Amino acid sequence: MKKRILTGIILTILLAPIIYFGSYLMAAFIFLLMILGVYELLHANNNNIPKYIYFICCVFAYLLIFDLPLFNEYAFLFENGGLKLFLINPLWLVLFIIILLATSVFDKRFSIIDSVYCISLVLYLSLGLKGMLFLRTFNTTKFFPVENDGLILILYVLLITCMTDIFAYFTGMLCYKVLGKEKVHKLNERISPKKTIEGTIGGTLIGTIAGFIFAILLFKNTNLPQYNAIIYLPISLVLSLFGQIGDLILSAVKRYFNIKDYSNLLPGHGGVLDRCDSFLINSMLCSCIIMIIMFM
């Protein structure tokens, strides 16, 4: 636990300026997460995937997240350090699918199951990372913007995700002590043996309330569309619930490959994917909500 807390403190110190300044600093951080995330996903498969597949996955993950300046509506805009829209270029997605499926035909070391695994999980990772970049650089108009909508948005999603995770853990632990192991209700023992329904309820309740209060207090100071405050309650609830689903999705991958963590990069926490699992799905989900609002 001490190692976990110490790592958490160090991560907070390192991430604070990245989140605060955003822009190119955030883009560089997303690029690093992309490299590490793709490695962890492919490494989870017990090193059975050929090494060149890692290069292919990294190239297409980059294109799906940052794209090329030629495609302005999809690409990271280097002139102002932001993303205009949360969209992926169908060209890169189609090429990615075709190349990996074709590779499974011609390379006996790379099966059709491997190709589907790489396509689905690298796409999932890319969408999550692009969502993070979109949220933080939302309405970016200049280099290193600090006081903008993006900072509020990413803090909103981060708050809900962290509060849900923390209080789900402590509520679950409390129920274990008070009720005993026999009386707690397991959430999904096959995927995550220690998670409980009681913990999920406690985490969801606190995460939703925290997000709702944050939105009421701070969204009014942004250029985001202003709605009746009550709308922030269901949005916060959805993010709290889906964050836990994101946790279970990447846990299911670990259980399938019979590994405890994606890596040991972060002492006490595991790998990058172990730490970002809930935030990935919440980032893409919140980005989708914003896109829907933008086009309404």
PDB file of C-alpha atoms in Angstrom:
ATOM      1  CA  MET A   1       0.000   0.000   0.000  1.00  0.00           C
ATOM      2  CA  LYS A   2       2.876   2.411   0.831  1.00  0.00           C
ATOM      3  CA  LYS A   3       4.435   1.743  -2.574  1.00  0.00           C
ATOM      4  CA  ARG A   4       1.071   2.351  -4.250  1.00  0.00           C
ATOM      5  CA  ILE A   5       0.548   5.667  -2.415  1.00  0.00           C
ATOM      6  CA  LEU A   6       4.105   6.857  -3.144  1.00  0.00           C
ATOM      7  CA  THR A   7       3.730   6.047  -6.850  1.00  0.00           C
ATOM      8  CA  GLY A   8       0.387   7.867  -6.862  1.00  0.00           C
ATOM      9  CA  ILE A   9       1.942  10.993  -5.345  1.00  0.00           C
ATOM     10  CA  ILE A  10       4.797  10.983  -7.880  1.00  0.00           C
ATOM     11  CA  LEU A  11       2.342  10.499 -10.755  1.00  0.00           C
ATOM     12  CA  THR A  12       0.207  13.399  -9.519  1.00  0.00           C
ATOM     13  CA  ILE A  13       3.235  15.698  -9.360  1.00  0.00           C
ATOM     14  CA  LEU A  14       4.325  14.705 -12.871  1.00  0.00           C
ATOM     15  CA  LEU A  15       0.865  14.861 -14.443  1.00  0.00           C
ATOM     16  CA  ALA A  16      -0.285  18.144 -12.882  1.00  0.00           C
ATOM     17  CA  PRO A  17       1.691  20.461 -15.233  1.00  0.00           C
ATOM     18  CA  ILE A  18       0.809  18.299 -18.268  1.00  0.00           C
ATOM     19  CA  ILE A  19      -2.909  18.577 -17.557  1.00  0.00           C
ATOM     20  CA  TYR A  20      -2.651  22.237 -16.556  1.00  0.00           C
ATOM     21  CA  PHE A  21      -0.775  23.436 -19.641  1.00  0.00           C
ATOM     22  CA  GLY A  22      -2.276  20.946 -22.126  1.00  0.00           C
ATOM     23  CA  SER A  23      -1.591  21.700 -25.791  1.00  0.00           C
ATOM     24  CA  TYR A  24       1.658  20.206 -27.150  1.00  0.00           C
ATOM     25  CA  LEU A  25       2.652  18.952 -23.720  1.00  0.00           C
ATOM     26  CA  MET A  26      -0.585  16.947 -23.547  1.00  0.00           C
ATOM     27  CA  ALA A  27      -0.057  15.681 -27.103  1.00  0.00           C
ATOM     28  CA  ALA A  28       3.454  14.462 -26.231  1.00  0.00           C
ATOM     29  CA  PHE A  29       2.064  12.704 -23.150  1.00  0.00           C
ATOM     30  CA  ILE A  30      -0.670  11.030 -25.226  1.00  0.00           C
ATOM     31  CA  PHE A  31       1.989   9.873 -27.702  1.00  0.00           C
ATOM     32  CA  LEU A  32       3.977   8.312 -24.839  1.00  0.00           C
ATOM     33  CA  LEU A  33       0.847   6.587 -23.497  1.00  0.00           C
ATOM     34  CA  MET A  34       0.181   5.293 -27.003  1.00  0.00           C
ATOM     35  CA  ILE A  35       3.641   3.710 -27.303  1.00  0.00           C
ATOM     36  CA  LEU A  36       3.419   2.132 -23.845  1.00  0.00           C
ATOM     37  CA  GLY A  37      -0.232   1.110 -24.215  1.00  0.00           C
ATOM     38  CA  VAL A  38       0.295  -0.692 -27.530  1.00  0.00           C
ATOM     39  CA  TYR A  39       3.327  -2.475 -26.073  1.00  0.00           C
ATOM     40  CA  GLU A  40       1.355  -3.633 -23.026  1.00  0.00           C
ATOM     41  CA  LEU A  41      -1.571  -4.865 -25.138  1.00  0.00           C
ATOM     42  CA  LEU A  42       0.665  -6.918 -27.419  1.00  0.00           C
ATOM     43  CA  HIS A  43       2.936  -8.058 -24.587  1.00  0.00           C
ATOM     44  CA  ALA A  44      -0.116  -9.419 -22.730  1.00  0.00           C
ATOM     45  CA  ASN A  45      -0.358 -12.115 -25.398  1.00  0.00           C
ATOM     46  CA  ASN A  46       2.682 -13.912 -23.902  1.00  0.00           C
ATOM     47  CA  ASN A  47       5.028 -12.536 -26.596  1.00  0.00           C
ATOM     48  CA  ASN A  48       3.373 -14.705 -29.252  1.00  0.00           C
ATOM     49  CA  ILE A  49       2.757 -11.761 -31.592  1.00  0.00           C
ATOM     50  CA  PRO A  50       5.590 -10.999 -34.087  1.00  0.00           C
ATOM     51  CA  LYS A  51       7.586  -7.882 -33.273  1.00  0.00           C
ATOM     52  CA  TYR A  52       6.812  -6.103 -36.560  1.00  0.00           C
ATOM     53  CA  ILE A  53       3.115  -6.110 -35.637  1.00  0.00           C
ATOM     54  CA  TYR A  54       4.003  -3.726 -32.803  1.00  0.00           C
ATOM     55  CA  PHE A  55       5.385  -1.262 -35.357  1.00  0.00           C
ATOM     56  CA  ILE A  56       2.277  -1.548 -37.557  1.00  0.00           C
ATOM     57  CA  CYS A  57      -0.037  -1.055 -34.556  1.00  0.00           C
ATOM     58  CA  CYS A  58       1.925   2.002 -33.371  1.00  0.00           C
ATOM     59  CA  VAL A  59       1.814   3.602 -36.820  1.00  0.00           C
ATOM     60  CA  PHE A  60      -1.939   3.187 -37.145  1.00  0.00           C
ATOM     61  CA  ALA A  61      -2.581   4.151 -33.521  1.00  0.00           C
ATOM     62  CA  TYR A  62      -0.718   7.390 -34.266  1.00  0.00           C
ATOM     63  CA  LEU A  63      -2.754   7.985 -37.422  1.00  0.00           C
ATOM     64  CA  LEU A  64      -6.037   7.252 -35.646  1.00  0.00           C
ATOM     65  CA  ILE A  65      -5.173   9.674 -32.824  1.00  0.00           C
ATOM     66  CA  PHE A  66      -3.178  12.472 -34.479  1.00  0.00           C
ATOM     67  CA  ASP A  67      -3.764  11.816 -38.200  1.00  0.00           C
ATOM     68  CA  LEU A  68      -1.994  13.961 -40.810  1.00  0.00           C
ATOM     69  CA  PRO A  69      -2.358  17.754 -41.334  1.00  0.00           C
ATOM     70  CA  LEU A  70      -3.790  16.974 -44.781  1.00  0.00           C
ATOM     71  CA  PHE A  71      -7.009  15.791 -43.093  1.00  0.00           C
ATOM     72  CA  ASN A  72      -7.807  18.864 -41.036  1.00  0.00           C
ATOM     73  CA  GLU A  73     -11.091  17.685 -39.517  1.00  0.00           C
ATOM     74  CA  TYR A  74      -9.468  14.580 -38.023  1.00  0.00           C
ATOM     75  CA  ALA A  75      -5.942  15.799 -37.303  1.00  0.00           C
ATOM     76  CA  PHE A  76      -4.143  17.354 -34.359  1.00  0.00           C
ATOM     77  CA  LEU A  77      -3.747  21.007 -35.335  1.00  0.00           C
ATOM     78  CA  PHE A  78      -0.104  21.916 -34.839  1.00  0.00           C
ATOM     79  CA  GLU A  79      -0.742  25.631 -35.337  1.00  0.00           C
ATOM     80  CA  ASN A  80      -2.779  25.854 -32.124  1.00  0.00           C
ATOM     81  CA  GLY A  81      -2.074  22.568 -30.358  1.00  0.00           C
ATOM     82  CA  GLY A  82      -5.591  21.127 -30.335  1.00  0.00           C
ATOM     83  CA  LEU A  83      -8.153  18.816 -31.924  1.00  0.00           C
ATOM     84  CA  LYS A  84     -11.077  20.311 -33.808  1.00  0.00           C
ATOM     85  CA  LEU A  85     -13.366  17.249 -33.584  1.00  0.00           C
ATOM     86  CA  PHE A  86     -13.492  13.826 -31.972  1.00  0.00           C
ATOM     87  CA  LEU A  87     -13.467  11.819 -35.199  1.00  0.00           C
ATOM     88  CA  ILE A  88     -11.260   9.090 -36.644  1.00  0.00           C
ATOM     89  CA  ASN A  89     -10.308   8.943 -40.296  1.00  0.00           C
ATOM     90  CA  PRO A  90     -12.048   5.925 -41.889  1.00  0.00           C
ATOM     91  CA  LEU A  91      -9.151   5.581 -44.350  1.00  0.00           C
ATOM     92  CA  TRP A  92      -6.700   4.589 -41.608  1.00  0.00           C
ATOM     93  CA  LEU A  93      -9.222   2.317 -39.920  1.00  0.00           C
ATOM     94  CA  VAL A  94      -9.940   0.410 -43.143  1.00  0.00           C
ATOM     95  CA  LEU A  95      -6.234   0.084 -43.981  1.00  0.00           C
ATOM     96  CA  PHE A  96      -5.451  -1.069 -40.444  1.00  0.00           C
ATOM     97  CA  ILE A  97      -8.124  -3.782 -40.595  1.00  0.00           C
ATOM     98  CA  ILE A  98      -7.102  -4.973 -44.080  1.00  0.00           C
ATOM     99  CA  ILE A  99      -3.362  -5.070 -43.324  1.00  0.00           C
ATOM    100  CA  LEU A 100      -3.687  -7.009 -40.063  1.00  0.00           C
ATOM    101  CA  LEU A 101      -6.242  -9.476 -41.439  1.00  0.00           C
ATOM    102  CA  ALA A 102      -4.080 -10.013 -44.529  1.00  0.00           C
ATOM    103  CA  THR A 103      -1.023 -10.528 -42.324  1.00  0.00           C
ATOM    104  CA  SER A 104      -2.832 -13.332 -40.491  1.00  0.00           C
ATOM    105  CA  VAL A 105      -3.271 -15.067 -43.848  1.00  0.00           C
ATOM    106  CA  PHE A 106       0.407 -14.902 -44.864  1.00  0.00           C
ATOM    107  CA  ASP A 107       2.188 -15.222 -41.492  1.00  0.00           C
ATOM    108  CA  LYS A 108       1.465 -18.450 -39.616  1.00  0.00           C
ATOM    109  CA  ARG A 109       2.858 -16.883 -36.413  1.00  0.00           C
ATOM    110  CA  PHE A 110       0.011 -14.346 -36.464  1.00  0.00           C
ATOM    111  CA  SER A 111      -3.422 -15.983 -36.302  1.00  0.00           C
ATOM    112  CA  ILE A 112      -6.801 -14.534 -37.246  1.00  0.00           C
ATOM    113  CA  ILE A 113      -7.593 -14.378 -33.510  1.00  0.00           C
ATOM    114  CA  ASP A 114      -4.416 -12.345 -32.962  1.00  0.00           C
ATOM    115  CA  SER A 115      -5.396  -9.930 -35.732  1.00  0.00           C
ATOM    116  CA  VAL A 116      -8.909  -9.380 -34.348  1.00  0.00           C
ATOM    117  CA  TYR A 117      -7.436  -8.882 -30.856  1.00  0.00           C
ATOM    118  CA  CYS A 118      -4.942  -6.277 -32.117  1.00  0.00           C
ATOM    119  CA  ILE A 119      -7.511  -4.440 -34.246  1.00  0.00           C
ATOM    120  CA  SER A 120     -10.148  -4.196 -31.517  1.00  0.00           C
ATOM    121  CA  LEU A 121      -7.856  -3.360 -28.583  1.00  0.00           C
ATOM    122  CA  VAL A 122      -5.592  -0.913 -30.462  1.00  0.00           C
ATOM    123  CA  LEU A 123      -8.709   0.824 -31.790  1.00  0.00           C
ATOM    124  CA  TYR A 124     -10.124   0.933 -28.249  1.00  0.00           C
ATOM    125  CA  LEU A 125      -6.863   2.403 -26.921  1.00  0.00           C
ATOM    126  CA  SER A 126      -6.640   4.939 -29.756  1.00  0.00           C
ATOM    127  CA  LEU A 127     -10.202   6.159 -29.234  1.00  0.00           C
ATOM    128  CA  GLY A 128      -9.595   6.539 -25.503  1.00  0.00           C
ATOM    129  CA  LEU A 129      -6.359   8.472 -25.983  1.00  0.00           C
ATOM    130  CA  LYS A 130      -7.873  10.654 -28.699  1.00  0.00           C
ATOM    131  CA  GLY A 131     -10.737  11.347 -26.303  1.00  0.00           C
ATOM    132  CA  MET A 132      -8.271  12.519 -23.641  1.00  0.00           C
ATOM    133  CA  LEU A 133      -6.538  14.803 -26.134  1.00  0.00           C
ATOM    134  CA  PHE A 134      -9.856  16.141 -27.445  1.00  0.00           C
ATOM    135  CA  LEU A 135     -11.154  16.918 -23.949  1.00  0.00           C
ATOM    136  CA  ARG A 136      -8.017  18.731 -22.793  1.00  0.00           C
ATOM    137  CA  THR A 137      -7.567  20.738 -25.995  1.00  0.00           C
ATOM    138  CA  PHE A 138     -11.272  21.493 -26.483  1.00  0.00           C
ATOM    139  CA  ASN A 139     -11.772  25.078 -27.760  1.00  0.00           C
ATOM    140  CA  THR A 140      -8.001  25.567 -27.849  1.00  0.00           C
ATOM    141  CA  THR A 141      -7.055  28.709 -29.753  1.00  0.00           C
ATOM    142  CA  LYS A 142      -3.454  29.378 -28.792  1.00  0.00           C
ATOM    143  CA  PHE A 143      -0.204  27.792 -27.655  1.00  0.00           C
ATOM    144  CA  PHE A 144      -0.264  26.520 -24.053  1.00  0.00           C
ATOM    145  CA  PRO A 145      -3.794  27.678 -23.167  1.00  0.00           C
ATOM    146  CA  VAL A 146      -4.428  27.356 -19.463  1.00  0.00           C
ATOM    147  CA  GLU A 147      -7.818  28.820 -18.610  1.00  0.00           C
ATOM    148  CA  ASN A 148     -10.016  27.134 -21.210  1.00  0.00           C
ATOM    149  CA  ASP A 149     -12.896  24.747 -21.441  1.00  0.00           C
ATOM    150  CA  GLY A 150     -10.602  21.773 -21.972  1.00  0.00           C
ATOM    151  CA  LEU A 151      -9.025  22.024 -18.538  1.00  0.00           C
ATOM    152  CA  ILE A 152     -12.455  22.030 -16.877  1.00  0.00           C
ATOM    153  CA  LEU A 153     -13.676  19.124 -19.021  1.00  0.00           C
ATOM    154  CA  ILE A 154     -10.764  16.799 -18.380  1.00  0.00           C
ATOM    155  CA  LEU A 155     -10.805  17.581 -14.652  1.00  0.00           C
ATOM    156  CA  TYR A 156     -14.528  16.782 -14.615  1.00  0.00           C
ATOM    157  CA  VAL A 157     -13.980  13.352 -16.194  1.00  0.00           C
ATOM    158  CA  LEU A 158     -10.883  12.709 -14.086  1.00  0.00           C
ATOM    159  CA  LEU A 159     -12.731  13.594 -10.868  1.00  0.00           C
ATOM    160  CA  ILE A 160     -15.643  11.242 -11.594  1.00  0.00           C
ATOM    161  CA  THR A 161     -13.298   8.428 -12.611  1.00  0.00           C
ATOM    162  CA  CYS A 162     -11.016   8.746  -9.584  1.00  0.00           C
ATOM    163  CA  MET A 163     -13.765   9.267  -7.004  1.00  0.00           C
ATOM    164  CA  THR A 164     -15.677   6.263  -8.333  1.00  0.00           C
ATOM    165  CA  ASP A 165     -12.561   4.084  -8.266  1.00  0.00           C
ATOM    166  CA  ILE A 166     -11.442   5.180  -4.789  1.00  0.00           C
ATOM    167  CA  PHE A 167     -14.825   4.902  -3.090  1.00  0.00           C
ATOM    168  CA  ALA A 168     -15.709   1.635  -4.822  1.00  0.00           C
ATOM    169  CA  TYR A 169     -12.529   0.215  -3.285  1.00  0.00           C
ATOM    170  CA  PHE A 170     -13.141   1.583   0.221  1.00  0.00           C
ATOM    171  CA  THR A 171     -16.859   0.742   0.221  1.00  0.00           C
ATOM    172  CA  GLY A 172     -16.043  -2.793  -0.861  1.00  0.00           C
ATOM    173  CA  MET A 173     -13.379  -3.153   1.842  1.00  0.00           C
ATOM    174  CA  LEU A 174     -15.772  -1.818   4.481  1.00  0.00           C
ATOM    175  CA  CYS A 175     -18.459  -4.301   3.442  1.00  0.00           C
ATOM    176  CA  TYR A 176     -15.941  -7.159   3.597  1.00  0.00           C
ATOM    177  CA  LYS A 177     -15.129  -6.209   7.198  1.00  0.00           C
ATOM    178  CA  VAL A 178     -18.697  -5.534   8.339  1.00  0.00           C
ATOM    179  CA  LEU A 179     -20.574  -8.277   6.482  1.00  0.00           C
ATOM    180  CA  GLY A 180     -17.818 -10.836   6.012  1.00  0.00           C
ATOM    181  CA  LYS A 181     -16.696 -12.555   2.803  1.00  0.00           C
ATOM    182  CA  GLU A 182     -19.715 -14.856   2.724  1.00  0.00           C
ATOM    183  CA  LYS A 183     -22.345 -12.094   2.718  1.00  0.00           C
ATOM    184  CA  VAL A 184     -20.900  -9.594   0.254  1.00  0.00           C
ATOM    185  CA  HIS A 185     -22.233  -9.769  -3.294  1.00  0.00           C
ATOM    186  CA  LYS A 186     -19.563 -10.309  -5.943  1.00  0.00           C
ATOM    187  CA  LEU A 187     -19.866  -8.126  -9.026  1.00  0.00           C
ATOM    188  CA  ASN A 188     -18.191 -10.452 -11.523  1.00  0.00           C
ATOM    189  CA  GLU A 189     -16.102 -13.138  -9.862  1.00  0.00           C
ATOM    190  CA  ARG A 190     -14.925 -14.578 -13.174  1.00  0.00           C
ATOM    191  CA  ILE A 191     -13.235 -11.315 -14.216  1.00  0.00           C
ATOM    192  CA  SER A 192     -12.543  -9.457 -10.971  1.00  0.00           C
ATOM    193  CA  PRO A 193     -12.933 -11.685  -7.878  1.00  0.00           C
ATOM    194  CA  LYS A 194     -12.559  -8.868  -5.309  1.00  0.00           C
ATOM    195  CA  LYS A 195     -15.031  -6.367  -6.779  1.00  0.00           C
ATOM    196  CA  THR A 196     -18.424  -6.246  -5.079  1.00  0.00           C
ATOM    197  CA  ILE A 197     -21.853  -4.893  -5.955  1.00  0.00           C
ATOM    198  CA  GLU A 198     -21.756  -2.911  -2.697  1.00  0.00           C
ATOM    199  CA  GLY A 199     -18.485  -1.308  -3.778  1.00  0.00           C
ATOM    200  CA  THR A 200     -19.924  -0.484  -7.176  1.00  0.00           C
ATOM    201  CA  ILE A 201     -22.942   1.210  -5.600  1.00  0.00           C
ATOM    202  CA  GLY A 202     -20.783   3.223  -3.181  1.00  0.00           C
ATOM    203  CA  GLY A 203     -18.329   4.280  -5.896  1.00  0.00           C
ATOM    204  CA  THR A 204     -21.112   5.202  -8.316  1.00  0.00           C
ATOM    205  CA  LEU A 205     -22.931   7.261  -5.694  1.00  0.00           C
ATOM    206  CA  ILE A 206     -19.889   9.306  -4.645  1.00  0.00           C
ATOM    207  CA  GLY A 207     -18.531   9.635  -8.208  1.00  0.00           C
ATOM    208  CA  THR A 208     -21.896  10.878  -9.506  1.00  0.00           C
ATOM    209  CA  ILE A 209     -22.364  13.395  -6.695  1.00  0.00           C
ATOM    210  CA  ALA A 210     -18.795  14.691  -7.020  1.00  0.00           C
ATOM    211  CA  GLY A 211     -19.169  15.146 -10.798  1.00  0.00           C
ATOM    212  CA  PHE A 212     -22.569  16.816 -10.410  1.00  0.00           C
ATOM    213  CA  ILE A 213     -21.284  19.353  -7.862  1.00  0.00           C
ATOM    214  CA  PHE A 214     -18.162  20.046  -9.950  1.00  0.00           C
ATOM    215  CA  ALA A 215     -20.267  20.656 -13.077  1.00  0.00           C
ATOM    216  CA  ILE A 216     -22.680  22.993 -11.290  1.00  0.00           C
ATOM    217  CA  LEU A 217     -19.852  25.071  -9.804  1.00  0.00           C
ATOM    218  CA  LEU A 218     -17.481  25.270 -12.779  1.00  0.00           C
ATOM    219  CA  PHE A 219     -19.299  24.659 -16.070  1.00  0.00           C
ATOM    220  CA  LYS A 220     -21.014  28.047 -15.814  1.00  0.00           C
ATOM    221  CA  ASN A 221     -17.609  29.710 -16.243  1.00  0.00           C
ATOM    222  CA  THR A 222     -16.930  28.035 -19.605  1.00  0.00           C
ATOM    223  CA  ASN A 223     -18.022  28.505 -23.211  1.00  0.00           C
ATOM    224  CA  LEU A 224     -19.761  25.123 -23.148  1.00  0.00           C
ATOM    225  CA  PRO A 225     -23.498  25.095 -23.940  1.00  0.00           C
ATOM    226  CA  GLN A 226     -25.370  26.009 -20.781  1.00  0.00           C
ATOM    227  CA  TYR A 227     -28.128  23.646 -19.695  1.00  0.00           C
ATOM    228  CA  ASN A 228     -30.336  23.197 -16.679  1.00  0.00           C
ATOM    229  CA  ALA A 229     -28.057  21.924 -13.893  1.00  0.00           C
ATOM    230  CA  ILE A 230     -30.089  18.733 -13.560  1.00  0.00           C
ATOM    231  CA  ILE A 231     -28.708  17.450 -16.913  1.00  0.00           C
ATOM    232  CA  TYR A 232     -25.275  17.055 -15.323  1.00  0.00           C
ATOM    233  CA  LEU A 233     -26.622  14.419 -12.950  1.00  0.00           C
ATOM    234  CA  PRO A 234     -27.377  11.688 -15.545  1.00  0.00           C
ATOM    235  CA  ILE A 235     -24.169  12.509 -17.445  1.00  0.00           C
ATOM    236  CA  SER A 236     -22.125  12.114 -14.259  1.00  0.00           C
ATOM    237  CA  LEU A 237     -23.966   8.873 -13.461  1.00  0.00           C
ATOM    238  CA  VAL A 238     -23.280   7.435 -16.922  1.00  0.00           C
ATOM    239  CA  LEU A 239     -19.561   8.306 -16.696  1.00  0.00           C
ATOM    240  CA  SER A 240     -19.306   6.769 -13.236  1.00  0.00           C
ATOM    241  CA  LEU A 241     -20.918   3.523 -14.393  1.00  0.00           C
ATOM    242  CA  PHE A 242     -19.033   3.247 -17.671  1.00  0.00           C
ATOM    243  CA  GLY A 243     -15.713   3.934 -15.955  1.00  0.00           C
ATOM    244  CA  GLN A 244     -16.244   0.735 -13.988  1.00  0.00           C
ATOM    245  CA  ILE A 245     -17.199  -1.120 -17.161  1.00  0.00           C
ATOM    246  CA  GLY A 246     -13.939   0.073 -18.732  1.00  0.00           C
ATOM    247  CA  ASP A 247     -12.085  -1.347 -15.742  1.00  0.00           C
ATOM    248  CA  LEU A 248     -13.792  -4.722 -16.259  1.00  0.00           C
ATOM    249  CA  ILE A 249     -13.111  -4.743 -20.019  1.00  0.00           C
ATOM    250  CA  LEU A 250      -9.346  -4.507 -19.608  1.00  0.00           C
ATOM    251  CA  SER A 251      -9.491  -6.845 -16.597  1.00  0.00           C
ATOM    252  CA  ALA A 252     -11.199  -9.412 -18.834  1.00  0.00           C
ATOM    253  CA  VAL A 253      -8.226  -9.245 -21.199  1.00  0.00           C
ATOM    254  CA  LYS A 254      -5.856  -9.884 -18.297  1.00  0.00           C
ATOM    255  CA  ARG A 255      -7.887 -12.840 -17.080  1.00  0.00           C
ATOM    256  CA  TYR A 256      -7.981 -14.306 -20.589  1.00  0.00           C
ATOM    257  CA  PHE A 257      -4.187 -14.202 -20.837  1.00  0.00           C
ATOM    258  CA  ASN A 258      -3.795 -15.161 -17.169  1.00  0.00           C
ATOM    259  CA  ILE A 259      -1.704 -12.139 -16.153  1.00  0.00           C
ATOM    260  CA  LYS A 260      -2.009  -9.997 -13.029  1.00  0.00           C
ATOM    261  CA  ASP A 261      -0.920  -6.659 -14.514  1.00  0.00           C
ATOM    262  CA  TYR A 262      -0.135  -5.358 -17.990  1.00  0.00           C
ATOM    263  CA  SER A 263       3.388  -4.467 -16.830  1.00  0.00           C
ATOM    264  CA  ASN A 264       5.292  -3.440 -13.705  1.00  0.00           C
ATOM    265  CA  LEU A 265       6.102   0.068 -14.940  1.00  0.00           C
ATOM    266  CA  LEU A 266       4.233   1.728 -12.060  1.00  0.00           C
ATOM    267  CA  PRO A 267       5.111   0.074  -8.718  1.00  0.00           C
ATOM    268  CA  GLY A 268       1.968  -0.824  -6.799  1.00  0.00           C
ATOM    269  CA  HIS A 269      -0.259   0.054  -9.759  1.00  0.00           C
ATOM    270  CA  GLY A 270       0.893  -2.237 -12.567  1.00  0.00           C
ATOM    271  CA  GLY A 271       1.123  -0.821 -16.057  1.00  0.00           C
ATOM    272  CA  VAL A 272      -0.203   2.187 -17.926  1.00  0.00           C
ATOM    273  CA  LEU A 273      -3.356   0.301 -18.934  1.00  0.00           C
ATOM    274  CA  ASP A 274      -3.970  -0.806 -15.345  1.00  0.00           C
ATOM    275  CA  ARG A 275      -4.011   2.844 -14.320  1.00  0.00           C
ATOM    276  CA  CYS A 276      -5.890   4.308 -17.303  1.00  0.00           C
ATOM    277  CA  ASP A 277      -8.525   1.599 -17.843  1.00  0.00           C
ATOM    278  CA  SER A 278     -11.525   3.582 -16.559  1.00  0.00           C
ATOM    279  CA  PHE A 279     -10.293   6.917 -17.890  1.00  0.00           C
ATOM    280  CA  LEU A 280      -9.961   5.575 -21.448  1.00  0.00           C
ATOM    281  CA  ILE A 281     -13.619   4.670 -21.805  1.00  0.00           C
ATOM    282  CA  ASN A 282     -14.829   7.785 -19.975  1.00  0.00           C
ATOM    283  CA  SER A 283     -12.735  10.042 -22.212  1.00  0.00           C
ATOM    284  CA  MET A 284     -14.178   8.604 -25.405  1.00  0.00           C
ATOM    285  CA  LEU A 285     -17.701   8.574 -23.962  1.00  0.00           C
ATOM    286  CA  CYS A 286     -17.562  12.200 -22.772  1.00  0.00           C
ATOM    287  CA  SER A 287     -16.073  13.220 -26.130  1.00  0.00           C
ATOM    288  CA  CYS A 288     -18.997  11.539 -27.907  1.00  0.00           C
ATOM    289  CA  ILE A 289     -21.466  13.414 -25.681  1.00  0.00           C
ATOM    290  CA  ILE A 290     -19.760  16.711 -26.547  1.00  0.00           C
ATOM    291  CA  MET A 291     -19.833  15.895 -30.271  1.00  0.00           C
ATOM    292  CA  ILE A 292     -23.568  15.167 -30.074  1.00  0.00           C
ATOM    293  CA  ILE A 293     -24.148  18.493 -28.284  1.00  0.00           C
ATOM    294  CA  MET A 294     -22.010  20.340 -30.866  1.00  0.00           C
ATOM    295  CA  PHE A 295     -24.098  19.041 -33.778  1.00  0.00           C
ATOM    296  CA  MET A 296     -27.521  19.439 -32.137  1.00  0.00           C
TER     297      MET A 296
END
